[in-house]
Short mmCIF file of C-alpha atoms and ligand atoms in Angstrom, two decimals:
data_model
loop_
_atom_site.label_atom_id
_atom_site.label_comp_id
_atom_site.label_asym_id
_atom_site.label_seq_id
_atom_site.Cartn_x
_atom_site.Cartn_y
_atom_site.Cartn_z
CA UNK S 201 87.39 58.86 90.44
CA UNK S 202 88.85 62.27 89.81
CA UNK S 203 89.71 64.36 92.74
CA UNK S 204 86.85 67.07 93.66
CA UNK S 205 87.30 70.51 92.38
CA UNK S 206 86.71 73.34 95.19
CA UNK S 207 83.79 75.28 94.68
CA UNK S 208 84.37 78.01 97.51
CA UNK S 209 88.32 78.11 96.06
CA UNK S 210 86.89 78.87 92.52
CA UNK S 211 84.27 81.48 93.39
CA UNK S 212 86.78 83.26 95.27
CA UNK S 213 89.38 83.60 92.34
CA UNK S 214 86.30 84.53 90.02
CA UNK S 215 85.66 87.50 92.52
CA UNK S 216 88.88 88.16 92.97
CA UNK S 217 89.67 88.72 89.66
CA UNK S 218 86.07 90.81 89.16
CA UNK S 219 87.71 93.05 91.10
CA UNK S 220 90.17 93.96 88.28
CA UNK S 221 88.58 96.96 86.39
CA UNK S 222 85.31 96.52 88.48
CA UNK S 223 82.84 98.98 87.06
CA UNK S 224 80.98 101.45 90.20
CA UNK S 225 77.32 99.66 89.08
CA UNK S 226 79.09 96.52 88.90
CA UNK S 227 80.36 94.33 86.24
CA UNK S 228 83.93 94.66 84.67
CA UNK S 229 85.76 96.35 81.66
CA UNK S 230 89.06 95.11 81.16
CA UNK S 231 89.03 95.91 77.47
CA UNK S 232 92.23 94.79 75.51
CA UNK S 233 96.10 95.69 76.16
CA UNK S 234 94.57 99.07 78.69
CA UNK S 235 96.04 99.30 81.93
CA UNK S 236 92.65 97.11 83.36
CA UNK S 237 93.69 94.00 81.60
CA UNK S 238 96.93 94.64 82.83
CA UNK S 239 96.00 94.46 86.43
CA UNK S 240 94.15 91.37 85.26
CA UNK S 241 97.58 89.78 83.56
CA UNK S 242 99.25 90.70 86.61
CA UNK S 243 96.70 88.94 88.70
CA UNK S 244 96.83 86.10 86.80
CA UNK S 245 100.76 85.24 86.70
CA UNK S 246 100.88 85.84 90.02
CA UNK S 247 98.20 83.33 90.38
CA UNK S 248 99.63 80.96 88.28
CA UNK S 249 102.80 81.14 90.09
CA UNK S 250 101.03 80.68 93.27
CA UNK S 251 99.95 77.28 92.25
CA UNK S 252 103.94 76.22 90.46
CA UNK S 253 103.31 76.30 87.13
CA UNK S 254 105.60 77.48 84.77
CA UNK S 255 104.63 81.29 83.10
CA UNK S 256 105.43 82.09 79.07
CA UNK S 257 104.19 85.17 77.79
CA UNK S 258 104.61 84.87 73.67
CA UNK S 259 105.18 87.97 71.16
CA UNK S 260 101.24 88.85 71.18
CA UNK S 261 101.22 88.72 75.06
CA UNK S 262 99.44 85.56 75.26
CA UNK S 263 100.19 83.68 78.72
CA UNK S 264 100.07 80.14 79.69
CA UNK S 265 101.30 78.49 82.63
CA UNK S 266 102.58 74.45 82.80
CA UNK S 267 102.17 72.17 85.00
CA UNK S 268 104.89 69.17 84.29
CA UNK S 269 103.86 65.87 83.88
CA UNK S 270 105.89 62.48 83.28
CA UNK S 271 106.59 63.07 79.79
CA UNK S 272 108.44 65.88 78.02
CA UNK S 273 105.33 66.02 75.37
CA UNK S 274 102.58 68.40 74.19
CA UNK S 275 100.70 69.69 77.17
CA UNK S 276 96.53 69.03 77.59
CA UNK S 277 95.44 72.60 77.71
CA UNK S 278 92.57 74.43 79.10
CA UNK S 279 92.32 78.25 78.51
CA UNK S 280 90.10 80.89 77.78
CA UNK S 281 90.79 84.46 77.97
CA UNK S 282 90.13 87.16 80.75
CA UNK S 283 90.02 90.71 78.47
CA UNK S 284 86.32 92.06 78.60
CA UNK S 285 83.86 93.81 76.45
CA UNK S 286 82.87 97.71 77.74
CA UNK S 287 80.10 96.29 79.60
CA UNK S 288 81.55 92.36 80.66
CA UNK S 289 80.82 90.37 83.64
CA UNK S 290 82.37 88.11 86.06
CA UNK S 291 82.30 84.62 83.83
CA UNK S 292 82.85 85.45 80.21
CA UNK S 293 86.21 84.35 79.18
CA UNK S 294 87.71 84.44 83.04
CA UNK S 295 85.73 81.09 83.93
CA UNK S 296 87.73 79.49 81.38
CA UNK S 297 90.85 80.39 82.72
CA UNK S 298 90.23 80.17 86.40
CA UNK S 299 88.24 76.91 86.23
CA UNK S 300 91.80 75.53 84.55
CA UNK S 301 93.85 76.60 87.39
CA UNK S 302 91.12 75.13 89.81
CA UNK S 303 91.97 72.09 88.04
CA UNK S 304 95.52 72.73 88.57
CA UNK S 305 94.99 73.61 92.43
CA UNK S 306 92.68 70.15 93.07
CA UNK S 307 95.42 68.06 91.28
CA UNK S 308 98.51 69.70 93.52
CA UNK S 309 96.03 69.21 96.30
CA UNK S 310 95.37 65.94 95.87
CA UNK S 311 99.21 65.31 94.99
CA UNK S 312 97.87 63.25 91.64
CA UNK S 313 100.34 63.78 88.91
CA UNK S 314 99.59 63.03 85.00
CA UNK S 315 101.16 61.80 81.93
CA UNK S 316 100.98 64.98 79.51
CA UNK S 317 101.42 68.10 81.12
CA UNK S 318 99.02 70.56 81.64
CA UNK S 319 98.82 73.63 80.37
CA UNK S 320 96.12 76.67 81.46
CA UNK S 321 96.18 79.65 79.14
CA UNK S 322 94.50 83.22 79.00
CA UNK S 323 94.69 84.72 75.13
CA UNK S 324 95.18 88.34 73.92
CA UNK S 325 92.09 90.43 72.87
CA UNK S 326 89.77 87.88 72.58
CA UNK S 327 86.97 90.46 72.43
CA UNK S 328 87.96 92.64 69.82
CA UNK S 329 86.06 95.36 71.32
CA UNK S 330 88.91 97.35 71.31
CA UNK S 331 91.52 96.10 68.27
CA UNK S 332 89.66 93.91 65.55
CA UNK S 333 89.05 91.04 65.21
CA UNK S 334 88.43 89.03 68.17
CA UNK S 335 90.07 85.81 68.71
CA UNK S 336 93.85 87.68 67.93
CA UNK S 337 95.91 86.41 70.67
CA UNK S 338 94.19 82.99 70.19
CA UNK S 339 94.25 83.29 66.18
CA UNK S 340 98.62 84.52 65.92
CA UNK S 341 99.12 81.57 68.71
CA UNK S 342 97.03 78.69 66.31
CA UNK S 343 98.94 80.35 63.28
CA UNK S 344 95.16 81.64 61.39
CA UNK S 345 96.55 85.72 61.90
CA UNK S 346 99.72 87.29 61.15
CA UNK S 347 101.54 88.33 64.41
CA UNK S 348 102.97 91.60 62.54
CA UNK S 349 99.82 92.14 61.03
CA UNK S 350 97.96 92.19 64.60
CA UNK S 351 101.02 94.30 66.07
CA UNK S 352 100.75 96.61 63.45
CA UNK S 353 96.32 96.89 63.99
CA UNK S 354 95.17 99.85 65.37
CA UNK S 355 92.00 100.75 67.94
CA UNK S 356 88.99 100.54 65.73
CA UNK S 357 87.91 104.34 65.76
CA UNK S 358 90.93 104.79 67.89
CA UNK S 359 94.93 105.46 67.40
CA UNK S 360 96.55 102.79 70.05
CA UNK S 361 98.50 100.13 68.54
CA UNK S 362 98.47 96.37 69.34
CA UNK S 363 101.90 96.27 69.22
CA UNK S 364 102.89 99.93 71.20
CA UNK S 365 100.33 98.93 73.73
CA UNK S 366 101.69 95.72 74.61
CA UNK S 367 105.16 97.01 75.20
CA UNK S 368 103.42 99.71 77.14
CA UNK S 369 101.67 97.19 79.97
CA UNK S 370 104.93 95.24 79.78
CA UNK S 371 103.36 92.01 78.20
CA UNK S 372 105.09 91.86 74.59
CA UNK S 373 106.91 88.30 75.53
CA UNK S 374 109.03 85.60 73.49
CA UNK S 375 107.89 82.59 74.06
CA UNK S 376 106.72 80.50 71.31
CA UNK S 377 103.34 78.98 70.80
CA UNK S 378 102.87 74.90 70.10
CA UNK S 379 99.86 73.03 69.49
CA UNK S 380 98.92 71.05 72.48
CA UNK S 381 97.85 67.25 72.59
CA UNK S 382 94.28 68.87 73.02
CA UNK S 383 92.53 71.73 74.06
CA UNK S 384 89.69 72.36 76.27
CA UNK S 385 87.50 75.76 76.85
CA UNK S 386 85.24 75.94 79.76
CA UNK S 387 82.51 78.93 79.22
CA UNK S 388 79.34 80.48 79.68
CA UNK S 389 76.93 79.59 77.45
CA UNK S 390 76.01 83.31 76.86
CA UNK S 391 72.57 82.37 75.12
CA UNK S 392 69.22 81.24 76.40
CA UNK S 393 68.86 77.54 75.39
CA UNK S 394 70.16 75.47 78.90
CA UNK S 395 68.99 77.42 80.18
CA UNK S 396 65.51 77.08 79.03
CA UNK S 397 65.70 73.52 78.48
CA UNK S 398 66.65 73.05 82.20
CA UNK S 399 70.28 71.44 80.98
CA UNK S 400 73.69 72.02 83.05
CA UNK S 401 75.83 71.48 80.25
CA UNK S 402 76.45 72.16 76.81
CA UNK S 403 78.70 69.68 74.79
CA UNK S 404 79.23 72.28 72.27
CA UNK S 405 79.50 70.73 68.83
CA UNK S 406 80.54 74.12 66.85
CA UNK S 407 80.76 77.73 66.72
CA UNK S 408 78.99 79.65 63.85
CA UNK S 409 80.97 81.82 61.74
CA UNK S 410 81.61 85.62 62.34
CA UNK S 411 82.04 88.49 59.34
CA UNK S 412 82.97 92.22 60.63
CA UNK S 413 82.80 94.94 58.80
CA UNK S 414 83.62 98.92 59.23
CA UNK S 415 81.49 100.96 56.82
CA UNK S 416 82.79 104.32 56.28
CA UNK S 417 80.51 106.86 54.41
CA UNK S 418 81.48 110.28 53.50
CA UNK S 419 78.94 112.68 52.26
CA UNK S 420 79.22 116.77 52.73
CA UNK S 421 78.76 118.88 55.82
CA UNK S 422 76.28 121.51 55.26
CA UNK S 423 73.65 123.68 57.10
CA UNK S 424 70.82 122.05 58.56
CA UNK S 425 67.85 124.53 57.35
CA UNK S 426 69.85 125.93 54.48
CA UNK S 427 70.11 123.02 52.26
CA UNK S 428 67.09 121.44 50.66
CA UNK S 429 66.75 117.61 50.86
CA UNK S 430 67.33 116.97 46.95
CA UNK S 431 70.70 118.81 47.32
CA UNK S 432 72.29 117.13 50.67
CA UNK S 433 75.18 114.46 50.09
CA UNK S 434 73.85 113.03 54.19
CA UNK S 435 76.16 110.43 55.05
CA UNK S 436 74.27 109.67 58.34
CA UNK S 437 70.99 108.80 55.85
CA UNK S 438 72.96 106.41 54.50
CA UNK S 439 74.64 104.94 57.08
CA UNK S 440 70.81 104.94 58.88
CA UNK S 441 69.69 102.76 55.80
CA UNK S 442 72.73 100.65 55.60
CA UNK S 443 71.91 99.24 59.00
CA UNK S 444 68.45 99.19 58.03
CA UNK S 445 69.59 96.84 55.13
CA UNK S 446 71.58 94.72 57.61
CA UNK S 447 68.95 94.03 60.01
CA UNK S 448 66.22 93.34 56.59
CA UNK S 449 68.82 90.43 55.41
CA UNK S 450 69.08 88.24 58.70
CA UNK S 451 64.69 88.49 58.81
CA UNK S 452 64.32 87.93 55.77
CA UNK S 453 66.85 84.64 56.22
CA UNK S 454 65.67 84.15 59.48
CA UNK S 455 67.65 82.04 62.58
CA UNK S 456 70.50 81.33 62.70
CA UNK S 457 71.47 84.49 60.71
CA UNK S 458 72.32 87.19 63.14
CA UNK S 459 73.21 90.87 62.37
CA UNK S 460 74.02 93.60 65.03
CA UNK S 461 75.43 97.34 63.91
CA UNK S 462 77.23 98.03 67.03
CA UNK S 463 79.11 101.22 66.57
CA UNK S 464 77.49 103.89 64.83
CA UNK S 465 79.37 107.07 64.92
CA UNK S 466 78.35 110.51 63.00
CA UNK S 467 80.77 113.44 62.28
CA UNK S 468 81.08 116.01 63.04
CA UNK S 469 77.57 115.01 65.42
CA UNK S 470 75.79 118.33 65.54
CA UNK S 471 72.60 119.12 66.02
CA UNK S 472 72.40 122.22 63.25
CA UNK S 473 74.66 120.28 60.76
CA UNK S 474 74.44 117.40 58.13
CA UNK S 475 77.02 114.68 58.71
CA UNK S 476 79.70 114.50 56.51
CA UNK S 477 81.02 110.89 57.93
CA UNK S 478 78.85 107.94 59.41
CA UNK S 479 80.86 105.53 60.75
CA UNK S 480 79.28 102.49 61.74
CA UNK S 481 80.46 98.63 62.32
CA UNK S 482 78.32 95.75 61.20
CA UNK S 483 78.51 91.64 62.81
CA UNK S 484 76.94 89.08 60.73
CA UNK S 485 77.06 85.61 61.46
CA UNK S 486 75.70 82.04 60.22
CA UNK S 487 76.61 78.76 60.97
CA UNK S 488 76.14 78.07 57.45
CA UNK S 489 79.22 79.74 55.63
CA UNK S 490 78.11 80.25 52.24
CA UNK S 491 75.08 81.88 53.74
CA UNK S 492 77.02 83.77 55.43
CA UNK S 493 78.80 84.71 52.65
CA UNK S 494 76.14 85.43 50.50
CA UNK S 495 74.39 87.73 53.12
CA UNK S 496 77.78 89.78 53.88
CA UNK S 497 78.11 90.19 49.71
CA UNK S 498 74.37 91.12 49.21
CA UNK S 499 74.62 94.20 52.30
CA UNK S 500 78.02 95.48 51.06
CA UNK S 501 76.73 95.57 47.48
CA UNK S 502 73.53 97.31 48.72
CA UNK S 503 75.79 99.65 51.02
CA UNK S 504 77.35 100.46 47.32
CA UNK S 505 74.84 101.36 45.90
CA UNK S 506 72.80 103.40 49.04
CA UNK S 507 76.42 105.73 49.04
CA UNK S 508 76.20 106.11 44.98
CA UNK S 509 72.28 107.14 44.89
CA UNK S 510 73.13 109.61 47.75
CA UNK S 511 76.49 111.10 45.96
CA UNK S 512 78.41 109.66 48.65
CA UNK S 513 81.41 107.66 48.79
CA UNK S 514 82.30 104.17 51.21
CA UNK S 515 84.90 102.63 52.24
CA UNK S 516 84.42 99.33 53.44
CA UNK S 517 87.32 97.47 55.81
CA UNK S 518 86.71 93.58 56.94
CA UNK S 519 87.44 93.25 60.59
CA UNK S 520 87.40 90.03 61.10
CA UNK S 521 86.30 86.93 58.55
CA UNK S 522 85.85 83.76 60.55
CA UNK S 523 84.44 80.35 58.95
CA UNK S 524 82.28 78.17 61.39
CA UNK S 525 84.10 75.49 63.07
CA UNK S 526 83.47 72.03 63.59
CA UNK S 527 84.79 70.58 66.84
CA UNK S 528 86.39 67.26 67.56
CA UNK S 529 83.56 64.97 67.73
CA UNK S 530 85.20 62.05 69.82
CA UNK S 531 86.34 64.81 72.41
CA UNK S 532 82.46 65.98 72.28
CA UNK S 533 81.30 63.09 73.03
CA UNK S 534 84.01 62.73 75.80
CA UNK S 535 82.36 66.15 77.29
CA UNK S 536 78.74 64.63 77.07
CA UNK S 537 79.86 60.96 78.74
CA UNK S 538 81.97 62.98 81.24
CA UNK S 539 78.78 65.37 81.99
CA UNK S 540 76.67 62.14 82.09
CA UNK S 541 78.41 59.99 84.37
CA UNK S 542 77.73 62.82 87.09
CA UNK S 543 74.10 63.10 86.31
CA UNK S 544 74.38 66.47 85.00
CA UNK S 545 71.60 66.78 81.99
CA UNK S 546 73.32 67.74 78.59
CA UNK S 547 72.73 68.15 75.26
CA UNK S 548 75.39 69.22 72.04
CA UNK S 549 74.62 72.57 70.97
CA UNK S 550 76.63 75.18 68.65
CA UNK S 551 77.88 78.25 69.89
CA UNK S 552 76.83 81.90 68.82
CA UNK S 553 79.14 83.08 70.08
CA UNK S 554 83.17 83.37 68.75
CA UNK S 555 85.77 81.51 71.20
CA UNK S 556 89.65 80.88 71.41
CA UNK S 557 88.90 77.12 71.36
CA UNK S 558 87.50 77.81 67.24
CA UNK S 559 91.30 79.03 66.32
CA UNK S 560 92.74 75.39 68.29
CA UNK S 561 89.96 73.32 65.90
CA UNK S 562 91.99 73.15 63.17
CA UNK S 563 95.37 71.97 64.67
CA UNK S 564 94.28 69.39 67.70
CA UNK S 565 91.05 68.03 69.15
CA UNK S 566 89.56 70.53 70.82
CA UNK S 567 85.59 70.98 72.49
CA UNK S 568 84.26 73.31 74.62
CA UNK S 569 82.20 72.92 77.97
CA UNK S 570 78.93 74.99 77.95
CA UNK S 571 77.05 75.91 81.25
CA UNK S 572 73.66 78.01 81.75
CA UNK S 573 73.62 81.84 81.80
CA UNK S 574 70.62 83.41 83.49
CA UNK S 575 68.38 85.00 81.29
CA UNK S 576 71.11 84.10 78.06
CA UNK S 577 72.34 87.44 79.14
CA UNK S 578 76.18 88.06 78.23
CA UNK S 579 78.26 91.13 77.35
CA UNK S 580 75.94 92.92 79.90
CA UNK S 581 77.20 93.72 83.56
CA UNK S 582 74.11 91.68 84.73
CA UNK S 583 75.87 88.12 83.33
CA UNK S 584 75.25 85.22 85.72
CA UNK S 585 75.39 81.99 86.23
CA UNK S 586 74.58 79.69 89.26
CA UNK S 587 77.59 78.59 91.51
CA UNK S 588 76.11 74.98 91.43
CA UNK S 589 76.68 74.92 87.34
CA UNK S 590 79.69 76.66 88.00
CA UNK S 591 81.12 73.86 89.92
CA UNK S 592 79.51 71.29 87.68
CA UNK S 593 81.49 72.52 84.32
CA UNK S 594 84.77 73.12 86.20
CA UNK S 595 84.28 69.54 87.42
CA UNK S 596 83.94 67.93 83.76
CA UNK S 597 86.66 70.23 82.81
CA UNK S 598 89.00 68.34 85.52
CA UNK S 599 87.30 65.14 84.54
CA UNK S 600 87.77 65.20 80.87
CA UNK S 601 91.28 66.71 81.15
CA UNK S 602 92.53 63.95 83.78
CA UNK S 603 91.26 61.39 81.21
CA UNK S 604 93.36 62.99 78.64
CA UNK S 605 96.40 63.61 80.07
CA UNK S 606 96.69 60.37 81.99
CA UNK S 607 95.96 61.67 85.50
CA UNK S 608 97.41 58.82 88.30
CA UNK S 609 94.54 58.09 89.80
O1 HGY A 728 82.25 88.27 69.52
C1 HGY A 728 82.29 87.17 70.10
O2 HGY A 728 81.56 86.26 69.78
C2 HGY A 728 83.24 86.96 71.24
O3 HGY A 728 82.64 87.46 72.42
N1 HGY A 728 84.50 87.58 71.02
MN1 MN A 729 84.28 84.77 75.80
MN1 MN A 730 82.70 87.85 75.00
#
């Protein structure tokens, strides 16, 4: 049988590391490449040292650490990533991470040594709150982005640069990325349905696909109670109806289509003046990708047309265009068996939500280990999860991942 994971050891890492750009009404922000996520880096290599693994930081400052095993091959590795949104909690991305080096710490414990290495990685900007689009450190490492391309992107509605900002928190590294023998991604669930069903974990099966978009309207400044309605070129009306449009498309398609504006910005954002410049930001997502398609297509189009009948102009930037993802089914089933054969209920599911292990799909077998979030909540400070289920998923991580890598049991 696999060697116990510690419980205690891995809620006090998860705190630990909650203390890292810890927000006054709690919760976290360590958005992307600021000095927060740097504190949280530096945490985390010092952590990684702590337990003897090896530490590479590659050109897009993603960091893994290795754990040697009897042959010189491709590692098994777990990861996740530990940057937050604006509003993050303790276990989104950072239970990924730290549940892999609770792996690490139960193996050295228990002096059991494995075939494959082992490899536990945290990835740049998974977020993309700050620099779009999420999944970049995850994306250059799997080869699906362009490292000079993400070096070279810039804040959305900001002026830092990937690239500048990395130097600047001393994490622009050299090492270079490989595909592992597999990869595994421990992580909140950050929806409603384990929850609900009364399941532990989620042998997650997929992860729908994600289309961002920055809609730019320019119109005319003018004075408020001077210009008559006919004669105004209002770039906030349209922006107001283009997120209108966005939200009439996913209920007219219904679940799973999804649509959120998130940003919405108006300029110059006075009371006594028309806005010359909306600037808003719009996420669709499907696990069906020609709906998907279809529905991005139909609200740019309409966008179009909402700027021309309002003698505007748009500009319209992707920010990130991500097909859903199918994940290794054998390894899936792995994650259910594993789950099983410690009487924790399961079920496959899809995820809603984007993850690092959707950019390692395409290259190695790779699943993802799902457990409860109260209330589905996620992205809000108020994210959590139950130490029990905690302990359960880190324990089918180490499970599954001593299988894998030929743990000497
Ligand atoms: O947007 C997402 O799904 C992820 O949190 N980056
Ligand atoms: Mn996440
Ligand atoms: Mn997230």
């Amino acid at each position: 049988m696999t060697p116990d994971i510690s419980l205690p050891r891995l809620m006090e890492s998860l705190r630990s590391l909650g203390q890292v750009g810890a927000l006054d009404g709690g919760g976290v922000c360590r958005l992307a490449l600021t000095d927060a996520d740097k504190a949280g880096r530096d945490w985390l290599v010092a952590r990684m040292e702590g337990l003897g693994l090896t530490v590479h930081i590659d050109a897009i400052g993603n960091i893994w650490g290795i754990r040697a095993g009897h042959s010189d091959t491709a590692p098994v590795m777990m990861g996740s990533h530990i940057d937050t949104v604006a509003t993050g909690g303790l276990y989104d991305g950072a239970l990924g991470v730290l549940a892999g080096l609770e792996v690490i710490a139960t193996l050295n414990a228990a002096g059991v040594e494995t075939d494959l290495p082992l490899a536990v990685a945290a990835f740049t900007n998974e977020e993309g709150a700050r620099f779009a689009p999420d999944m970049m450190g995850s994306g250059v490492h799997q080869g699906a982005l362009d490292l000079s391309e993400m070096l070279a992107t810039r804040a959305t509605g900001g002026t830092a640069v990937v690239g500048e900002e990395l130097a600047r928190i001393g994490y622009a590294g050299t090492a270079v990325p490989f595909t592992p023998a597999a990869y595994l991604e421990l992580h909140i669930e950050q929806g409603p349905v384990l929850e609900v069903e009364g399941l532990r974990i989620g042998a997650v099966t997929s992860v729908q696909g994600i289309h961002w978009t920055e809609v730019t309207v320019t119109g005319q400044t003018n004075h408020a109670g001077t210009t008559p309605m006919a004669l105004r070129r209002d770039a906030g009306q349209v922006g107001f109806a283009i997120a209108r449009a966005a939200d009439a498309i996913a209920a007219r398609l219904g679940p799973p289509q999804v649509a959120t504006v998130g940003v919405f910005e108006l300029s110059p954002g006075l009371v006594n003046v028309v806005p010359g410049t909306a600037r808003l930001t719009v996420d669709m997502r499907n696990t069906d990708g020609d709906v998907l398609d279809a529905a991005t297509e139909e609200l740019l189009a309409e966008a179009q047309a909402l700027a021309q009948a309002a003698g505007c102009t748009i500009d319209i930037r992707p920010l990130a265009r991500f097909a859903p993802v199918v994940f290794d089914a054998g390894l899936v089933d792995k994650v259910a068996r594993a789950a099983e054969a410690r009487q924790l209920p399961t079920r496959r599911m899809p995820s809603g939500a984007g993850h690092d292990a959707q950019m390692f799909a395409p290259n190695c077998p790779t699943a993802m280990i799902f457990i409860p979030s109260a209330g589905g909540l996620s992205h809000n400070i108020n994210e959590h999860s139950d130490e029990d289920d905690i302990g359960a998923g880190a324990q089918v991580l180490c499970d599954v991942v001593c299988d894998l890598a030929g743990a000497q049991i």
